[in-house]
mmCIF file of C-alpha atoms in Angstrom:
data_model
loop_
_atom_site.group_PDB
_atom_site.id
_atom_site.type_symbol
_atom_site.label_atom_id
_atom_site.label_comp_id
_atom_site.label_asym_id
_atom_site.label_seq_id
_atom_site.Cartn_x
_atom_site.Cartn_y
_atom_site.Cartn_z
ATOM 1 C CA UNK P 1 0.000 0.000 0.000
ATOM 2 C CA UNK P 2 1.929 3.095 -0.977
ATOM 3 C CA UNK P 3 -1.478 5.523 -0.637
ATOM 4 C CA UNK P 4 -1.559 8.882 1.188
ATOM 5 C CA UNK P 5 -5.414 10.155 1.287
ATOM 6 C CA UNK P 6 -6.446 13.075 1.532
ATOM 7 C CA UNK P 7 -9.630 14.790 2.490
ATOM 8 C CA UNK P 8 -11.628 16.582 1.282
ATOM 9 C CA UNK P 9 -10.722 16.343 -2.807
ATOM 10 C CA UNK P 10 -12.324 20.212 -2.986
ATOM 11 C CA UNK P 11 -13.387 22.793 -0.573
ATOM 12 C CA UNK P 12 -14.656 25.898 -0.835
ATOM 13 C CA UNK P 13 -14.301 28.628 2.015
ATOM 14 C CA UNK P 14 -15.091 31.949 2.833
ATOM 15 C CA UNK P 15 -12.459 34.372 4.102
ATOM 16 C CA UNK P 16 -14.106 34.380 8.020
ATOM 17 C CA UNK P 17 -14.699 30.116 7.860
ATOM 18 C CA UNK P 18 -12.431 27.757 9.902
ATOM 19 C CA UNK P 19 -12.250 24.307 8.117
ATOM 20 C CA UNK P 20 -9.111 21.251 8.595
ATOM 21 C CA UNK P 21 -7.601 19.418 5.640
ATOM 22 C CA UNK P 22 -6.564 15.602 6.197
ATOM 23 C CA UNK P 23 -4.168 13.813 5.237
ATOM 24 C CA UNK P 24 -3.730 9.937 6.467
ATOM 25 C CA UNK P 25 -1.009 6.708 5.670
ATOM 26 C CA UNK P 26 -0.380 3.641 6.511
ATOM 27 C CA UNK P 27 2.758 2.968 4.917
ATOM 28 C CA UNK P 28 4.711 3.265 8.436
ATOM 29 C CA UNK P 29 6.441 6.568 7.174
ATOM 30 C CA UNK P 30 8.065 8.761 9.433
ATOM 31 C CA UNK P 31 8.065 12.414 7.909
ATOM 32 C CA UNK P 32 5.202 13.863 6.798
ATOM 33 C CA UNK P 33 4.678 17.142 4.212
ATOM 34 C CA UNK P 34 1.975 19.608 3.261
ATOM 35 C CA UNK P 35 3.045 21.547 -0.067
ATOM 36 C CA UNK P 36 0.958 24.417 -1.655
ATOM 37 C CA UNK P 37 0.697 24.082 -5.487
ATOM 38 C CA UNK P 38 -0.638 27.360 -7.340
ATOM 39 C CA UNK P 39 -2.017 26.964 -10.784
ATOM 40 C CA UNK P 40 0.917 26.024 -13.393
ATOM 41 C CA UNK P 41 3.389 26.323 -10.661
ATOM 42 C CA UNK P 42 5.861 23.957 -8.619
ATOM 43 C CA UNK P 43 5.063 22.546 -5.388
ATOM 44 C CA UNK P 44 5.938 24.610 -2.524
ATOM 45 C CA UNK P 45 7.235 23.222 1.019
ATOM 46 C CA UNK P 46 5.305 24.437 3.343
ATOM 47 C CA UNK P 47 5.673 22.392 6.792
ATOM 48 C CA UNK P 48 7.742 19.183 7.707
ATOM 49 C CA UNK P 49 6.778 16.937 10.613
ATOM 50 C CA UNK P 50 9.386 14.254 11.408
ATOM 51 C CA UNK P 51 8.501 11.819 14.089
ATOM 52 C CA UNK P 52 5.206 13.776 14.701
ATOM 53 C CA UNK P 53 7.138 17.044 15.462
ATOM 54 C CA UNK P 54 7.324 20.143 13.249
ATOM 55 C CA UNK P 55 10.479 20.011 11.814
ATOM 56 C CA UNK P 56 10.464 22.804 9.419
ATOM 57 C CA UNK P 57 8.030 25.737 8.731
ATOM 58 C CA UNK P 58 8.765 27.690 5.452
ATOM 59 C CA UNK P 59 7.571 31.227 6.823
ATOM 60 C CA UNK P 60 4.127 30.061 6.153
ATOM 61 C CA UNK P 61 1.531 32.514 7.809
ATOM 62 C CA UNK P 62 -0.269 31.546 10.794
ATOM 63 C CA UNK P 63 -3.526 31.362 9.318
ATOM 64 C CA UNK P 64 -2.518 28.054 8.349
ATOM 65 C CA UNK P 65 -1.256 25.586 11.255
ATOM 66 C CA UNK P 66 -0.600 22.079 10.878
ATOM 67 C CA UNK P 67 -0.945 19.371 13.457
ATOM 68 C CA UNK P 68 -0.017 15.972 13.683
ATOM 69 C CA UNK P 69 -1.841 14.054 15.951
ATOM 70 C CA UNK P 70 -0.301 10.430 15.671
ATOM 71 C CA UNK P 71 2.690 8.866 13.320
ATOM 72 C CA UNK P 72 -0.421 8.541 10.146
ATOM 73 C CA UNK P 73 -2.568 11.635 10.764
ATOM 74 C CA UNK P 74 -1.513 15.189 9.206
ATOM 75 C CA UNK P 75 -3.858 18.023 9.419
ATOM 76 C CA UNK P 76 -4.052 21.388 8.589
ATOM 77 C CA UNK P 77 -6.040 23.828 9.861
ATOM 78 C CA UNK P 78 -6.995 26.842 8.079
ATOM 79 C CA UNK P 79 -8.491 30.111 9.448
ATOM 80 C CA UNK P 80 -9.247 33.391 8.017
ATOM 81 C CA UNK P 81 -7.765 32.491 4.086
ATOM 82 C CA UNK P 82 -7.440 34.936 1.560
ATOM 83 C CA UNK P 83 -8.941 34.723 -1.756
ATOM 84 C CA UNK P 84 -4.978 34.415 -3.201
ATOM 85 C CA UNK P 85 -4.698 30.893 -0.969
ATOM 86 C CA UNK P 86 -6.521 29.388 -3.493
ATOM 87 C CA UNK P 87 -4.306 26.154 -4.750
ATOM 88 C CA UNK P 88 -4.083 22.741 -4.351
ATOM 89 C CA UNK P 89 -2.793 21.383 -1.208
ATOM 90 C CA UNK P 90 -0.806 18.071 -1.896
ATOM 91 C CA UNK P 91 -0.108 15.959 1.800
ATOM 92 C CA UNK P 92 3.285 13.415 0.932
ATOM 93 C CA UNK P 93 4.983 11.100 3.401
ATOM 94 C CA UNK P 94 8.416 9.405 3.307
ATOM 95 C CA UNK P 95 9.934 6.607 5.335
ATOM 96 C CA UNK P 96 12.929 8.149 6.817
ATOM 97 C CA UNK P 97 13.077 11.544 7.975
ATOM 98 C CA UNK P 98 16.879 11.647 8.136
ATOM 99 C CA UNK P 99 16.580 10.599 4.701
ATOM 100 C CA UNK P 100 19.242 7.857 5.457
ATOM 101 C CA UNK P 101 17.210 5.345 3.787
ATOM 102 C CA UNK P 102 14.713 5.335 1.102
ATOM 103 C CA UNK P 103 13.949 8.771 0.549
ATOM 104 C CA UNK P 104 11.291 8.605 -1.918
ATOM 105 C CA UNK P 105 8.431 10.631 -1.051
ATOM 106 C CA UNK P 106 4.543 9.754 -1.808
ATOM 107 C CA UNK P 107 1.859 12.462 -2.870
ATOM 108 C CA UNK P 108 -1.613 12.148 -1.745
ATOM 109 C CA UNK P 109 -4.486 13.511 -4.630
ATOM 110 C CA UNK P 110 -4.534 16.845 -3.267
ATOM 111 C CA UNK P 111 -7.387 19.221 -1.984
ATOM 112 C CA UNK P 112 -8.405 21.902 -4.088
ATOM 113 C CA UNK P 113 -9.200 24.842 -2.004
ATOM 114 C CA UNK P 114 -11.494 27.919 -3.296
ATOM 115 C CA UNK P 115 -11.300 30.979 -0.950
ATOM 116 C CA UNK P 116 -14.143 33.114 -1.544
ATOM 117 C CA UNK T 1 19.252 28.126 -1.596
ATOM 118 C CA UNK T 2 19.256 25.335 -3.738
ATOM 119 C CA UNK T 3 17.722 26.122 -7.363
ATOM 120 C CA UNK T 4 16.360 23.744 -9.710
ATOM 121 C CA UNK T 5 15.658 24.747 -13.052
ATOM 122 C CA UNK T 6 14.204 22.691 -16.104
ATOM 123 C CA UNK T 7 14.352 22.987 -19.392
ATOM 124 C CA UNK T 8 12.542 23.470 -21.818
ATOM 125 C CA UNK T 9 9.274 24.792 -20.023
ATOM 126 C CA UNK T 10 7.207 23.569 -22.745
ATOM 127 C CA UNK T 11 7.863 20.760 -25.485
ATOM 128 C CA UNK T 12 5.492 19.800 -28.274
ATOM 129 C CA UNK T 13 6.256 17.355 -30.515
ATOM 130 C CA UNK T 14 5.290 14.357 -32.726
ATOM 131 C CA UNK T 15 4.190 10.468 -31.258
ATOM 132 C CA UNK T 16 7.026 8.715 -32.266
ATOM 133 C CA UNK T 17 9.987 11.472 -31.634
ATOM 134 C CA UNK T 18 12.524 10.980 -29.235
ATOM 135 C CA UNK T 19 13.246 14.307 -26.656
ATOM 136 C CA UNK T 20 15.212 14.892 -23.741
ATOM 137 C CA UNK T 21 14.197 17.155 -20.391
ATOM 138 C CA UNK T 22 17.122 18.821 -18.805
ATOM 139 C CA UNK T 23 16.951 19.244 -14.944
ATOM 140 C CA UNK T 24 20.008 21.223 -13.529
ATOM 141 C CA UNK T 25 20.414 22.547 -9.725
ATOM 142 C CA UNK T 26 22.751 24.608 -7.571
ATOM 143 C CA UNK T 27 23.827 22.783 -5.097
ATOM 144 C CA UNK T 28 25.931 19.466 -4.255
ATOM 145 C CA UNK T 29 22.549 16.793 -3.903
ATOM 146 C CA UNK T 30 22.970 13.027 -4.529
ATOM 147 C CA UNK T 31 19.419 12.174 -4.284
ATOM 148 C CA UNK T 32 16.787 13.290 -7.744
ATOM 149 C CA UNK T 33 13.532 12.866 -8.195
ATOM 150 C CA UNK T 34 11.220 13.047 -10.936
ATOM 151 C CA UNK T 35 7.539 13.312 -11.226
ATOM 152 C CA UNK T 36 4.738 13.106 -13.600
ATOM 153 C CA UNK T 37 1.494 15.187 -13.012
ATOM 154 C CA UNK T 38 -1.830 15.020 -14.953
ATOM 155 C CA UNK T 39 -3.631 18.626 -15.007
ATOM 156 C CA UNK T 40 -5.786 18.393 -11.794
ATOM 157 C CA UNK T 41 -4.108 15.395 -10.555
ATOM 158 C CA UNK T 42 -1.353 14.857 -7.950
ATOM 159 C CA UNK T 43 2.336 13.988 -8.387
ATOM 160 C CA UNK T 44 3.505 10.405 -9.500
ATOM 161 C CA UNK T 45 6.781 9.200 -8.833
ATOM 162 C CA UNK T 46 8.566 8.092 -11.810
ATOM 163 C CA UNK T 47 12.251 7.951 -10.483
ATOM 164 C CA UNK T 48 14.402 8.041 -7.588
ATOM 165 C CA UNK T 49 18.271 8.442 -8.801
ATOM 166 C CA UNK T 50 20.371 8.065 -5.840
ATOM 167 C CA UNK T 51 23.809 7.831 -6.859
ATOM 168 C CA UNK T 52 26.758 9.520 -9.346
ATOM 169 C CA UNK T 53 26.147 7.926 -13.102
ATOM 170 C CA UNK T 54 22.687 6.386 -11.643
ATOM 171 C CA UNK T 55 20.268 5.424 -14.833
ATOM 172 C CA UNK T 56 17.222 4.152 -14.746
ATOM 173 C CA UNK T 57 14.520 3.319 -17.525
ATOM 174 C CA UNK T 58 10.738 2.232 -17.140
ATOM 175 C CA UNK T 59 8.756 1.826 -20.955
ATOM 176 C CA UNK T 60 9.934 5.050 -23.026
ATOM 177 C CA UNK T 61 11.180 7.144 -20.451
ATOM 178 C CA UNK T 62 14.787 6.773 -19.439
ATOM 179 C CA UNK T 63 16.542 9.224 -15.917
ATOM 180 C CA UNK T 64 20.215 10.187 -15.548
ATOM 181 C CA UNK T 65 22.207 11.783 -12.577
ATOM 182 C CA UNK T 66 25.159 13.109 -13.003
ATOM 183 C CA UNK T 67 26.193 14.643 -9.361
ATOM 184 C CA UNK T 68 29.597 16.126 -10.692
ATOM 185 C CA UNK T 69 27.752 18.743 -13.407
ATOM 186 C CA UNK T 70 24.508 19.087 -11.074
ATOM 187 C CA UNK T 71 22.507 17.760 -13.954
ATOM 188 C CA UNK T 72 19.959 14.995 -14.602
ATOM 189 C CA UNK T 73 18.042 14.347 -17.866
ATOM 190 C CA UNK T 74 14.709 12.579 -18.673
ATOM 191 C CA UNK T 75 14.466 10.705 -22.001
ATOM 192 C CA UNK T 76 11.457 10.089 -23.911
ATOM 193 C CA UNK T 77 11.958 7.647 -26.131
ATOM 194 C CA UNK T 78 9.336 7.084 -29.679
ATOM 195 C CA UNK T 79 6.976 9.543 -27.901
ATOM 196 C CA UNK T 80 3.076 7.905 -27.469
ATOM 197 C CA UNK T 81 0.300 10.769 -26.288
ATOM 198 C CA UNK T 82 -0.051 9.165 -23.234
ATOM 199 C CA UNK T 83 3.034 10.798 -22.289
ATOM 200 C CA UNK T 84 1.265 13.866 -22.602
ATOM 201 C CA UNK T 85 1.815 15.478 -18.689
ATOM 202 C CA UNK T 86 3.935 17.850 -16.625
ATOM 203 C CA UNK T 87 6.997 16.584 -16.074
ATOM 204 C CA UNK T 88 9.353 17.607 -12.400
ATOM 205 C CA UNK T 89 12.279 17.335 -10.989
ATOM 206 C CA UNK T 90 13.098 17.495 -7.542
ATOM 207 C CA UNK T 91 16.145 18.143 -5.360
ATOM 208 C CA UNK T 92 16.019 16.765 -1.383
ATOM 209 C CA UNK T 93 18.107 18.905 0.967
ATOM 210 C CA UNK T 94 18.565 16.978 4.416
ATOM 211 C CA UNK T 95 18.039 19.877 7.508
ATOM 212 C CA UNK T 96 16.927 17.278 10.193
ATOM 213 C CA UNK T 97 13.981 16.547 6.969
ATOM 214 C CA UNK T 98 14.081 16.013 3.893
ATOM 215 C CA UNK T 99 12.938 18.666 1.623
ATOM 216 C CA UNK T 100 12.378 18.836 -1.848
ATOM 217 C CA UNK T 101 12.541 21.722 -4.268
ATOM 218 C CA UNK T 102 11.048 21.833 -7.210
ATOM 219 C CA UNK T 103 12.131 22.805 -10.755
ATOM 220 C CA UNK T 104 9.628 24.912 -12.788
ATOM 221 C CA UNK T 105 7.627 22.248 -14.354
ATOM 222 C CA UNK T 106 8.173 21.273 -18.703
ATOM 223 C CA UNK T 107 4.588 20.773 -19.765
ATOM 224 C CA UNK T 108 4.972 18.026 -22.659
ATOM 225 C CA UNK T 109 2.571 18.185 -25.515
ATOM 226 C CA UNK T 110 2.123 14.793 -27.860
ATOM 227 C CA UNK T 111 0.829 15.054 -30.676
ATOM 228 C CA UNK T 112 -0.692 12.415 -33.327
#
């Protein structure tokens, strides 16, 4: 099984909403990711968790905070957006944080968020 | 900061051409990834090249590293329109997690 889900698959907000993106695996992996994808544009890091501890934070703004409950679960919460937040939110995971070992890291589909 | 660029941005060309993708980046990395995305859809993992001189081939696409110039190619081989996708590469820098950054993206085009 080499699936990272994500939920919901598209979400639209208003700017004053609170709503939580999920991400879940079950592949045992150890680091987990949320990247921010804009419209014919790159991923962008946004947060690491290694171990179930933030590990890196790419000066992301604190309207968006992550949380990692347990070694499968990734959320992130999102509170007053702005319409230019808009973009898909991919979710990956990867076996070794250290990156030691097999490095490869595994997307999930994505949510496609609409601030309105 | 570690930069990844790709090129070209865009390729079009003819089912049954052969093209390379260039991926170069800025900083010593051993580790190179490429990905395939579908408009709308999320990133598939094509390759992992670990090592100086690693090559590895799956159907018509074919991935390089070479560590020493900081460049890795992807080769598409007799081109079929399901190849048709955005193509990326990806650089890992270890700081206590691996992160990946991203080239730009070459959004290939295959035409009948």
């Amino acid at each position: 099984d080499t699936e990272v889900t994500q939920t919901p698959k598209h979400l639209v907000m208003g700017m004053t909403n609170k709503k939580s993106l999920k991400c879940e695996q079950h592949m045992g992996h150890r680091a987990m990711y949320w990247y921010k994808q804009k419209a014919k544009k790159p991923p962008e890091l946004m947060f690491v968790y290694s171990y179930e501890k933030l590990s890196i934070n790419e000066s992301v703004p604190s309207r968006f905070s992550p949380e990692c409950p347990n070694s499968s679960l990734l959320n992130l919460h999102l509170h007053a957006l702005q319409p230019e937040d808009s973009a898909l939110y991919l979710c990956a995971s990867s076996q070794d944080p250290a990156g030691a070992q097999n490095t490869e890291a595994f997307f999930g589909q994505g949510t496609r968020l609409t601030v309105v | 900061e570690l930069k990844v660029e790709q090129n070209p941005l865009f390729l079009s060309m003819q089912e049954g051409k052969n093209y390379t993708i260039y991926c170069n980046y800025s900083t010593t990395s051993d580790r190179l990834y490429w990905y395939r995305q579908d408009p709308g859809k999320s990133l598939e993992s094509l390759f992992v090249l670990l090592s100086n001189g690693a090559v590895k081939q799956e159907g018509r696409l074919m991935a390089s590293l070479d560590t020493k110039a900081r460049l890795s190619t992807l080769h598409i081989t007799a081109a079929v329109h399901d190849l048709s996708a955005t193509y990326f590469c990806a650089v890992d820098r270890i700081q206590g997690a691996q992160k990946l950054v991203f080239g730009q993206g070459t959004r290939l085009t295959i035409n009948p």
